[in-house]
Amino acid sequence: MNNRSIVSIADYSREKIMQLLERTALFEQQPNRRLLEGKVVATLFFEPSTRTRLSFETAALRLGARVIGFTDPKVTSSSKGETLKDTIKMVSNYADVIIMRHKLEGAALYASEVTDVPIINAGDGSNLHPSQTMLDLYSIWKTQGRLDDLNIYMVGDLKYGRTVHSLLMSMRKYNPTFHFIAPKELEMPDEYKMYCRKEGIRYVEQTDFTEDTISDADILYMTRVQRERFSDLMEYERVKDAYILRADMLGKCRENMRILHPLPRVNEIEQEVDDSPHAYYFQQAQNGLYARETLICQALGIEP
């Protein structure tokens, strides 16, 4: 196992997170640096992705690396029955770092244990998504000027949403207050509520989603109800439109409040909200490029 693998950032110290945020700010100022000249980055996406894959590949290219990989496991030997272990060990012969998304929880950790090449977790099932968390932390820090003592409202699919799970765990050192807004079918899993209690993190659960409900939010983190996570499509149909953010719901919001969303959205944020000064999700996605430049360099032990 390579100890530079990035499977989760939940256990990073405050000092380490701040170091990474400051490096991300440097990459925002100057994203084109030939720091990875001669390096090969492999992107193995066993699940579909647009933003995560393209921003990782763009980050690698802007840093001077070459990119290999796949976006559809059907065109790889895994469709012939090759094990994940064999795929990882094979690709390790060709690449300096492997960026992997997989449908199975724990797949990234497992991959990191069978190779000496660093693994960057680009999402494993409904478990964790550390690169998204890094860009989320950067977006929060950039818009709020701090990470401490914030009211963070998480809305929608809190059961399967790996982005909210990762963000929750990474904020444990910053004294947040979380508001979990979800229908019963998609509420925050017990294991993460137990994590909050263990770490002394305040949280409130609620089902109402109104102008008054969100008036105290510093960060409003919207999520998509993920059709691909449902085995019962009737259940999906029942909850898919549970919470929709409209422009007329923003009248009582704090001036500093920003709306985040890992994207893609379906209809949980109406198009009219895009014109609000509170909307930050497209800038958030742009921040993903700089955050992923930081993480690739971190995994390779390269200073910006």
Coordinates of C-alpha atoms in Angstrom, one line a residue:
M1 CA 0.0 0.0 0.0
N2 CA 1.2 3.5 -0.9
N3 CA 0.7 5.8 2.1
R4 CA 0.1 8.7 -0.2
S5 CA -3.2 7.2 -1.4
I6 CA -6.2 9.5 -0.8
V7 CA -9.1 7.3 0.1
S8 CA -10.6 9.7 2.6
I9 CA -9.6 13.1 4.1
A10 CA -11.8 12.7 7.2
D11 CA -8.8 12.1 9.4
Y12 CA -6.7 15.0 8.0
S13 CA -5.7 17.5 10.7
R14 CA -6.8 21.1 10.6
E15 CA -3.3 22.0 9.7
K16 CA -3.2 19.6 6.8
I17 CA -6.6 20.7 5.4
M18 CA -5.5 24.3 5.6
Q19 CA -2.3 23.5 3.8
L20 CA -4.3 21.8 1.0
L21 CA -6.7 24.7 0.8
E22 CA -3.8 27.2 0.5
R23 CA -2.3 25.1 -2.3
T24 CA -5.6 25.0 -4.0
A25 CA -5.7 28.8 -3.9
L26 CA -2.3 28.8 -5.6
F27 CA -3.5 26.6 -8.4
E28 CA -6.5 28.9 -8.9
Q29 CA -4.1 31.8 -9.4
Q30 CA -2.0 29.7 -11.8
P31 CA -3.5 26.4 -12.9
N32 CA -1.1 25.8 -15.8
R33 CA 2.1 24.4 -14.3
R34 CA 4.4 21.7 -15.8
L35 CA 4.8 20.0 -12.4
L36 CA 4.0 16.5 -13.7
E37 CA 6.1 16.4 -16.9
G38 CA 6.8 12.8 -17.7
K39 CA 4.2 11.4 -15.3
V40 CA 1.2 9.2 -16.4
V41 CA -2.1 9.5 -14.7
A42 CA -4.7 6.6 -15.0
T43 CA -8.4 7.4 -14.7
L44 CA -10.4 4.2 -14.1
F45 CA -14.1 5.0 -14.0
F46 CA -16.1 1.9 -13.4
E47 CA -19.1 4.3 -13.0
P48 CA -20.3 7.2 -15.2
S49 CA -19.0 10.6 -14.5
T50 CA -18.7 14.0 -16.1
R51 CA -17.4 16.7 -13.8
T52 CA -15.2 14.4 -11.6
R53 CA -13.5 12.7 -14.6
L54 CA -13.1 15.7 -16.8
S55 CA -11.8 17.9 -14.0
F56 CA -9.3 15.2 -12.9
E57 CA -8.1 14.7 -16.5
T58 CA -8.0 18.5 -17.1
A59 CA -6.0 18.9 -13.9
A60 CA -3.5 16.2 -15.0
L61 CA -3.1 17.8 -18.5
R62 CA -2.7 21.3 -17.1
L63 CA 0.0 20.0 -14.9
G64 CA 1.8 18.4 -17.8
A65 CA 1.0 14.7 -17.3
R66 CA -0.3 12.3 -19.8
V67 CA -3.7 10.6 -19.2
I68 CA -4.7 7.0 -19.8
G69 CA -7.8 5.1 -18.7
F70 CA -11.4 4.2 -19.4
T71 CA -14.9 5.5 -18.8
D72 CA -16.8 2.3 -19.5
P73 CA -15.9 -0.9 -17.8
K74 CA -17.7 -2.8 -20.6
V75 CA -14.7 -2.1 -22.9
T76 CA -12.2 -3.5 -20.4
S77 CA -11.1 -6.9 -19.3
S78 CA -13.4 -6.6 -16.2
S79 CA -16.2 -7.4 -18.6
K80 CA -14.4 -10.7 -19.2
G81 CA -14.3 -11.5 -15.5
E82 CA -11.0 -9.9 -14.5
T83 CA -10.9 -9.1 -10.8
L84 CA -10.5 -5.6 -9.5
K85 CA -7.2 -6.7 -7.9
D86 CA -5.8 -7.8 -11.3
T87 CA -7.0 -4.7 -13.0
I88 CA -5.3 -2.4 -10.5
K89 CA -2.0 -4.4 -10.5
M90 CA -2.0 -4.4 -14.3
V91 CA -2.6 -0.6 -14.6
S92 CA 0.0 0.0 -11.8
N93 CA 2.6 -1.1 -14.3
Y94 CA 1.8 1.8 -16.6
A95 CA 0.8 4.7 -14.3
D96 CA 2.3 6.9 -11.6
V97 CA -1.1 7.5 -9.9
I98 CA -4.5 5.9 -10.3
I99 CA -7.7 7.8 -10.0
M100 CA -10.7 5.4 -9.5
R101 CA -14.4 5.6 -9.3
H102 CA -16.3 2.3 -8.4
K103 CA -19.8 1.3 -7.5
L104 CA -18.7 -0.8 -4.5
E105 CA -18.1 0.8 -1.1
G106 CA -14.6 0.2 0.0
A107 CA -13.2 -0.4 -3.5
A108 CA -10.7 2.5 -3.3
L109 CA -9.4 1.3 0.1
Y110 CA -9.0 -2.2 -1.3
A111 CA -7.3 -0.9 -4.4
S112 CA -4.8 1.0 -2.2
E113 CA -4.0 -2.2 -0.4
V114 CA -3.0 -4.2 -3.5
T115 CA -0.6 -1.7 -5.1
D116 CA 2.3 0.6 -4.3
V117 CA 1.0 3.2 -6.8
P118 CA -1.1 5.9 -5.0
I119 CA -4.8 5.6 -5.4
I120 CA -7.1 8.6 -5.4
N121 CA -10.7 7.8 -4.6
A122 CA -13.0 9.5 -7.1
G123 CA -16.1 8.0 -5.3
D124 CA -16.9 4.5 -4.0
G125 CA -20.6 3.7 -4.1
S126 CA -22.5 5.7 -1.5
N127 CA -19.5 5.8 0.8
L128 CA -17.0 8.6 0.3
H129 CA -15.9 11.2 -2.3
P130 CA -12.8 12.9 -1.0
S131 CA -12.0 15.0 -4.0
Q132 CA -15.5 16.4 -4.0
T133 CA -15.1 17.1 -0.3
M134 CA -11.8 19.0 -1.0
L135 CA -13.5 21.3 -3.5
D136 CA -16.5 21.7 -1.2
L137 CA -14.2 22.7 1.7
Y138 CA -12.4 25.1 -0.6
S139 CA -15.7 26.6 -1.8
I140 CA -16.9 27.0 1.8
W141 CA -13.6 28.6 2.9
K142 CA -13.6 30.9 -0.1
T143 CA -17.2 32.1 0.3
Q144 CA -17.4 32.2 4.1
G145 CA -13.8 33.2 5.0
R146 CA -13.7 30.4 7.5
L147 CA -14.6 26.8 8.2
D148 CA -15.4 27.1 11.9
D149 CA -18.9 27.5 13.5
L150 CA -21.0 27.3 10.4
N151 CA -24.7 26.3 9.9
I152 CA -24.6 23.7 7.1
Y153 CA -28.0 22.5 5.7
M154 CA -27.9 19.3 3.8
V155 CA -31.0 18.7 1.7
G156 CA -32.3 15.7 -0.4
D157 CA -30.6 12.4 -0.7
L158 CA -28.7 12.0 2.5
K159 CA -28.9 8.2 2.5
Y160 CA -27.0 7.5 -0.7
G161 CA -25.2 10.8 -1.1
R162 CA -21.5 10.1 -0.7
T163 CA -20.7 13.8 -1.1
V164 CA -22.6 14.7 2.1
H165 CA -21.2 11.8 4.0
S166 CA -17.6 12.9 3.1
L167 CA -18.3 16.5 3.9
L168 CA -19.9 15.6 7.3
M169 CA -16.8 13.6 8.4
S170 CA -14.3 16.2 7.2
M171 CA -16.0 19.0 9.1
R172 CA -15.7 17.3 12.5
K173 CA -12.8 19.6 13.7
Y174 CA -14.7 22.8 12.8
N175 CA -17.6 22.9 15.3
P176 CA -20.4 22.8 12.6
T177 CA -24.1 22.6 13.2
F178 CA -25.7 20.3 10.6
H179 CA -29.4 20.4 9.5
F180 CA -30.4 17.2 7.8
I181 CA -33.4 17.8 5.6
A182 CA -34.7 14.7 3.9
P183 CA -37.7 12.4 3.5
K184 CA -37.8 9.4 5.8
E185 CA -36.7 7.1 3.0
L186 CA -33.6 9.2 2.3
E187 CA -32.6 10.3 5.8
M188 CA -29.0 10.4 7.0
P189 CA -27.9 6.8 7.8
D190 CA -27.6 5.9 11.5
E191 CA -23.9 5.3 11.1
Y192 CA -23.3 9.0 10.3
K193 CA -25.6 10.2 13.1
M194 CA -23.6 8.0 15.5
Y195 CA -20.4 9.5 14.1
C196 CA -21.8 13.0 14.9
R197 CA -22.7 12.0 18.4
K198 CA -19.3 10.4 19.0
E199 CA -17.5 13.4 17.7
G200 CA -19.7 15.9 19.5
I201 CA -21.1 17.4 16.2
R202 CA -24.5 19.1 16.6
Y203 CA -27.2 18.1 14.2
V204 CA -30.9 18.6 13.7
E205 CA -33.2 16.4 11.6
Q206 CA -36.2 17.8 9.8
T207 CA -38.5 17.2 6.9
D208 CA -39.8 20.8 6.3
F209 CA -38.1 22.7 3.5
T210 CA -39.4 26.3 3.4
E211 CA -38.2 29.8 3.3
D212 CA -38.2 30.0 7.1
T213 CA -36.5 26.6 7.4
I214 CA -33.4 27.7 5.6
S215 CA -33.2 31.3 6.8
D216 CA -30.3 30.6 9.2
A217 CA -28.1 28.7 6.8
D218 CA -24.6 29.7 5.9
I219 CA -24.3 26.8 3.4
L220 CA -27.3 25.2 1.7
Y221 CA -26.0 21.9 0.3
M222 CA -28.5 20.6 -2.2
T223 CA -28.3 17.0 -3.6
R224 CA -29.9 15.1 -6.4
V225 CA -32.1 12.1 -5.6
Q226 CA -30.0 9.4 -7.3
R227 CA -32.1 7.2 -9.5
E228 CA -29.2 4.8 -10.0
R229 CA -29.1 3.9 -6.3
F230 CA -32.7 2.7 -6.2
S231 CA -33.6 -1.0 -6.8
D232 CA -37.3 0.0 -6.4
L233 CA -38.2 2.6 -9.0
M234 CA -41.6 3.1 -7.3
E235 CA -39.7 4.4 -4.3
Y236 CA -37.6 6.7 -6.5
E237 CA -40.8 8.1 -8.1
R238 CA -42.2 8.7 -4.6
V239 CA -39.3 10.8 -3.4
K240 CA -37.6 12.3 -6.4
D241 CA -39.4 15.7 -6.2
A242 CA -39.5 15.9 -2.4
Y243 CA -37.5 19.1 -2.2
I244 CA -37.2 21.7 -4.9
L245 CA -35.4 25.0 -4.3
R246 CA -37.2 28.0 -5.8
A247 CA -36.0 31.5 -6.2
D248 CA -38.9 32.8 -4.0
M249 CA -37.5 30.8 -1.1
L250 CA -34.4 32.9 -0.8
G251 CA -36.0 36.1 0.6
K252 CA -35.0 35.5 4.2
C253 CA -31.6 34.0 3.6
R254 CA -28.5 35.4 5.2
E255 CA -26.4 37.6 2.9
N256 CA -23.4 35.3 3.2
M257 CA -25.4 32.1 2.4
R258 CA -24.2 30.1 -0.6
I259 CA -26.0 27.3 -2.4
L260 CA -23.7 24.3 -3.2
H261 CA -24.6 21.2 -5.2
P262 CA -22.2 18.5 -6.4
L263 CA -24.0 18.3 -9.7
P264 CA -25.5 17.1 -11.9
R265 CA -28.9 18.5 -10.9
V266 CA -32.2 17.3 -12.2
N267 CA -35.0 19.5 -11.0
E268 CA -34.1 20.0 -7.3
I269 CA -32.9 23.6 -8.0
E270 CA -35.0 25.6 -10.4
Q271 CA -33.2 27.4 -13.2
E272 CA -34.3 30.8 -11.9
V273 CA -32.1 30.3 -8.8
D274 CA -29.0 30.4 -11.1
D275 CA -29.3 34.2 -11.3
S276 CA -29.2 34.6 -7.5
P277 CA -26.1 35.9 -5.8
H278 CA -26.5 33.0 -3.4
A279 CA -26.0 30.4 -6.2
Y280 CA -22.4 29.1 -6.2
Y281 CA -22.7 25.6 -7.7
F282 CA -21.1 26.4 -11.0
Q283 CA -18.2 28.2 -9.4
Q284 CA -18.0 25.2 -7.0
A285 CA -17.6 22.9 -10.0
Q286 CA -14.8 25.1 -11.4
N287 CA -13.1 24.9 -8.0
G288 CA -12.9 21.2 -8.6
L289 CA -10.1 21.7 -11.2
Y290 CA -7.9 23.5 -8.7
A291 CA -8.7 21.1 -5.8
R292 CA -7.9 18.1 -8.0
E293 CA -4.6 19.6 -9.1
T294 CA -3.8 19.8 -5.4
L295 CA -4.7 16.2 -4.7
I296 CA -2.8 14.7 -7.6
C297 CA 0.3 16.6 -6.5
Q298 CA -0.3 15.5 -2.9
A299 CA -0.6 11.8 -4.0
L300 CA 2.7 12.1 -6.0
G301 CA 4.5 14.0 -3.2
I302 CA 5.1 17.1 -5.4
E303 CA 5.0 20.6 -4.0
P304 CA 3.3 23.3 -6.1

